[in-house]
PDB file of C-alpha atoms in Angstrom:
ATOM      1  CA  UNK A   1     -22.577  -1.770 -22.424  1.00  0.00           C
ATOM      2  CA  UNK A   2     -21.892  -3.174 -18.985  1.00  0.00           C
ATOM      3  CA  UNK A   3     -21.088  -1.375 -15.784  1.00  0.00           C
ATOM      4  CA  UNK A   4     -18.743   1.570 -15.368  1.00  0.00           C
ATOM      5  CA  UNK A   5     -15.210   0.543 -14.319  1.00  0.00           C
ATOM      6  CA  UNK A   6     -14.823   3.667 -12.158  1.00  0.00           C
ATOM      7  CA  UNK A   7     -17.581   2.436  -9.835  1.00  0.00           C
ATOM      8  CA  UNK A   8     -15.488  -0.685  -9.078  1.00  0.00           C
ATOM      9  CA  UNK A   9     -12.403   1.048  -7.698  1.00  0.00           C
ATOM     10  CA  UNK A  10     -11.158  -1.044  -4.763  1.00  0.00           C
ATOM     11  CA  UNK A  11     -13.724  -3.812  -5.408  1.00  0.00           C
ATOM     12  CA  UNK A  12     -13.070  -7.384  -6.457  1.00  0.00           C
ATOM     13  CA  UNK A  13     -13.458  -8.134 -10.161  1.00  0.00           C
ATOM     14  CA  UNK A  14     -13.008 -11.297 -12.223  1.00  0.00           C
ATOM     15  CA  UNK A  15     -10.950 -11.294 -15.424  1.00  0.00           C
ATOM     16  CA  UNK A  16     -12.100 -13.335 -18.401  1.00  0.00           C
ATOM     17  CA  UNK A  17     -10.089 -14.230 -21.497  1.00  0.00           C
ATOM     18  CA  UNK A  18     -10.324 -17.029 -24.051  1.00  0.00           C
ATOM     19  CA  UNK A  19      -7.407 -19.502 -24.409  1.00  0.00           C
ATOM     20  CA  UNK A  20      -6.753 -18.376 -27.993  1.00  0.00           C
ATOM     21  CA  UNK A  21      -6.183 -14.809 -26.748  1.00  0.00           C
ATOM     22  CA  UNK A  22      -3.236 -15.780 -24.531  1.00  0.00           C
ATOM     23  CA  UNK A  23       0.170 -16.280 -26.143  1.00  0.00           C
ATOM     24  CA  UNK A  24       3.344 -17.941 -25.038  1.00  0.00           C
ATOM     25  CA  UNK A  25       6.206 -15.462 -25.297  1.00  0.00           C
ATOM     26  CA  UNK A  26       9.750 -14.906 -24.057  1.00  0.00           C
ATOM     27  CA  UNK A  27      10.768 -13.286 -20.780  1.00  0.00           C
ATOM     28  CA  UNK A  28      11.613  -9.951 -22.443  1.00  0.00           C
ATOM     29  CA  UNK A  29       8.088  -9.402 -23.809  1.00  0.00           C
ATOM     30  CA  UNK A  30       6.296  -6.452 -22.231  1.00  0.00           C
ATOM     31  CA  UNK A  31       3.811  -7.556 -19.531  1.00  0.00           C
ATOM     32  CA  UNK A  32       4.989 -11.178 -19.719  1.00  0.00           C
ATOM     33  CA  UNK A  33       3.955 -13.349 -16.768  1.00  0.00           C
ATOM     34  CA  UNK A  34       6.137 -16.246 -15.664  1.00  0.00           C
ATOM     35  CA  UNK A  35       4.545 -19.599 -14.994  1.00  0.00           C
ATOM     36  CA  UNK A  36       5.097 -23.335 -14.963  1.00  0.00           C
ATOM     37  CA  UNK A  37       3.446 -25.855 -17.269  1.00  0.00           C
ATOM     38  CA  UNK A  38       0.830 -27.638 -15.175  1.00  0.00           C
ATOM     39  CA  UNK A  39      -0.456 -29.844 -18.012  1.00  0.00           C
ATOM     40  CA  UNK A  40      -0.512 -30.082 -21.795  1.00  0.00           C
ATOM     41  CA  UNK A  41      -2.887 -31.865 -24.142  1.00  0.00           C
ATOM     42  CA  UNK A  42      -2.034 -32.223 -27.835  1.00  0.00           C
ATOM     43  CA  UNK A  43      -5.225 -32.615 -29.877  1.00  0.00           C
ATOM     44  CA  UNK A  44      -3.582 -32.820 -33.308  1.00  0.00           C
ATOM     45  CA  UNK A  45      -4.171 -29.516 -35.060  1.00  0.00           C
ATOM     46  CA  UNK A  46      -4.013 -27.621 -31.782  1.00  0.00           C
ATOM     47  CA  UNK A  47      -3.248 -28.211 -28.133  1.00  0.00           C
ATOM     48  CA  UNK A  48      -3.870 -26.682 -24.736  1.00  0.00           C
ATOM     49  CA  UNK A  49      -1.229 -25.724 -22.189  1.00  0.00           C
ATOM     50  CA  UNK A  50      -2.390 -25.083 -18.619  1.00  0.00           C
ATOM     51  CA  UNK A  51       0.088 -22.620 -17.090  1.00  0.00           C
ATOM     52  CA  UNK A  52       0.264 -22.087 -13.330  1.00  0.00           C
ATOM     53  CA  UNK A  53       1.274 -18.478 -12.545  1.00  0.00           C
ATOM     54  CA  UNK A  54       1.291 -16.674  -9.214  1.00  0.00           C
ATOM     55  CA  UNK A  55      -1.810 -14.827 -10.507  1.00  0.00           C
ATOM     56  CA  UNK A  56      -3.698 -18.091 -11.188  1.00  0.00           C
ATOM     57  CA  UNK A  57      -3.913 -20.852 -13.797  1.00  0.00           C
ATOM     58  CA  UNK A  58      -4.368 -19.892 -17.440  1.00  0.00           C
ATOM     59  CA  UNK A  59      -5.306 -22.127 -20.354  1.00  0.00           C
ATOM     60  CA  UNK A  60      -3.347 -21.292 -23.527  1.00  0.00           C
ATOM     61  CA  UNK A  61      -4.279 -22.595 -26.978  1.00  0.00           C
ATOM     62  CA  UNK A  62      -1.258 -23.514 -29.143  1.00  0.00           C
ATOM     63  CA  UNK A  63      -0.689 -25.220 -32.459  1.00  0.00           C
ATOM     64  CA  UNK A  64      -0.387 -28.989 -32.122  1.00  0.00           C
ATOM     65  CA  UNK A  65       2.858 -30.912 -32.247  1.00  0.00           C
ATOM     66  CA  UNK A  66       4.656 -28.704 -29.712  1.00  0.00           C
ATOM     67  CA  UNK A  67       6.058 -30.585 -26.701  1.00  0.00           C
ATOM     68  CA  UNK A  68       6.031 -29.279 -23.128  1.00  0.00           C
ATOM     69  CA  UNK A  69       7.448 -30.760 -19.957  1.00  0.00           C
ATOM     70  CA  UNK A  70       5.564 -30.598 -16.663  1.00  0.00           C
ATOM     71  CA  UNK A  71       6.929 -27.747 -14.519  1.00  0.00           C
ATOM     72  CA  UNK A  72       8.702 -26.250 -17.559  1.00  0.00           C
ATOM     73  CA  UNK A  73       9.097 -22.483 -17.105  1.00  0.00           C
ATOM     74  CA  UNK A  74       7.169 -20.502 -19.718  1.00  0.00           C
ATOM     75  CA  UNK A  75       5.972 -16.924 -20.155  1.00  0.00           C
ATOM     76  CA  UNK A  76       2.526 -15.809 -21.243  1.00  0.00           C
ATOM     77  CA  UNK A  77       0.934 -12.550 -22.281  1.00  0.00           C
ATOM     78  CA  UNK A  78      -2.658 -11.495 -22.850  1.00  0.00           C
ATOM     79  CA  UNK A  79      -3.966  -9.872 -26.012  1.00  0.00           C
ATOM     80  CA  UNK A  80      -5.087  -6.678 -24.227  1.00  0.00           C
ATOM     81  CA  UNK A  81      -8.032  -5.965 -26.507  1.00  0.00           C
ATOM     82  CA  UNK A  82      -9.465  -9.396 -25.616  1.00  0.00           C
ATOM     83  CA  UNK A  83      -9.460  -9.089 -21.787  1.00  0.00           C
ATOM     84  CA  UNK A  84     -12.843  -8.641 -20.111  1.00  0.00           C
ATOM     85  CA  UNK A  85     -13.667  -7.731 -16.515  1.00  0.00           C
ATOM     86  CA  UNK A  86     -16.736  -8.861 -14.600  1.00  0.00           C
ATOM     87  CA  UNK A  87     -18.277  -7.815 -11.292  1.00  0.00           C
ATOM     88  CA  UNK A  88     -17.294 -10.507  -8.763  1.00  0.00           C
ATOM     89  CA  UNK A  89     -20.632 -10.196  -6.967  1.00  0.00           C
ATOM     90  CA  UNK A  90     -23.181 -10.411  -9.773  1.00  0.00           C
ATOM     91  CA  UNK A  91     -21.096 -11.545 -12.771  1.00  0.00           C
ATOM     92  CA  UNK A  92     -22.161  -8.580 -14.901  1.00  0.00           C
ATOM     93  CA  UNK A  93     -19.603  -7.417 -17.464  1.00  0.00           C
ATOM     94  CA  UNK A  94     -17.749  -4.225 -16.532  1.00  0.00           C
ATOM     95  CA  UNK A  95     -15.254  -3.857 -19.359  1.00  0.00           C
TER      96      UNK A  95
END
């Protein structure tokens, strides 16, 4: 379902991904993006790290009890099968 990706060549799209489908990784991981920790909230069983990358800010869900420093350099990667694209004009799902 959704629109055809080929019809959006050269057009603006919006990427959507859930925090649990983004992982922290090391710099050698394929397609890793470098960022800095913008904030971290430990909620006990899990926590949320907001990572500021040149591509934007991404919220990453992690297990609780892990400590992060503000402006700490980290690397993230997306679980490819969980990335969705939306038409920037009407919000309809493309992929």
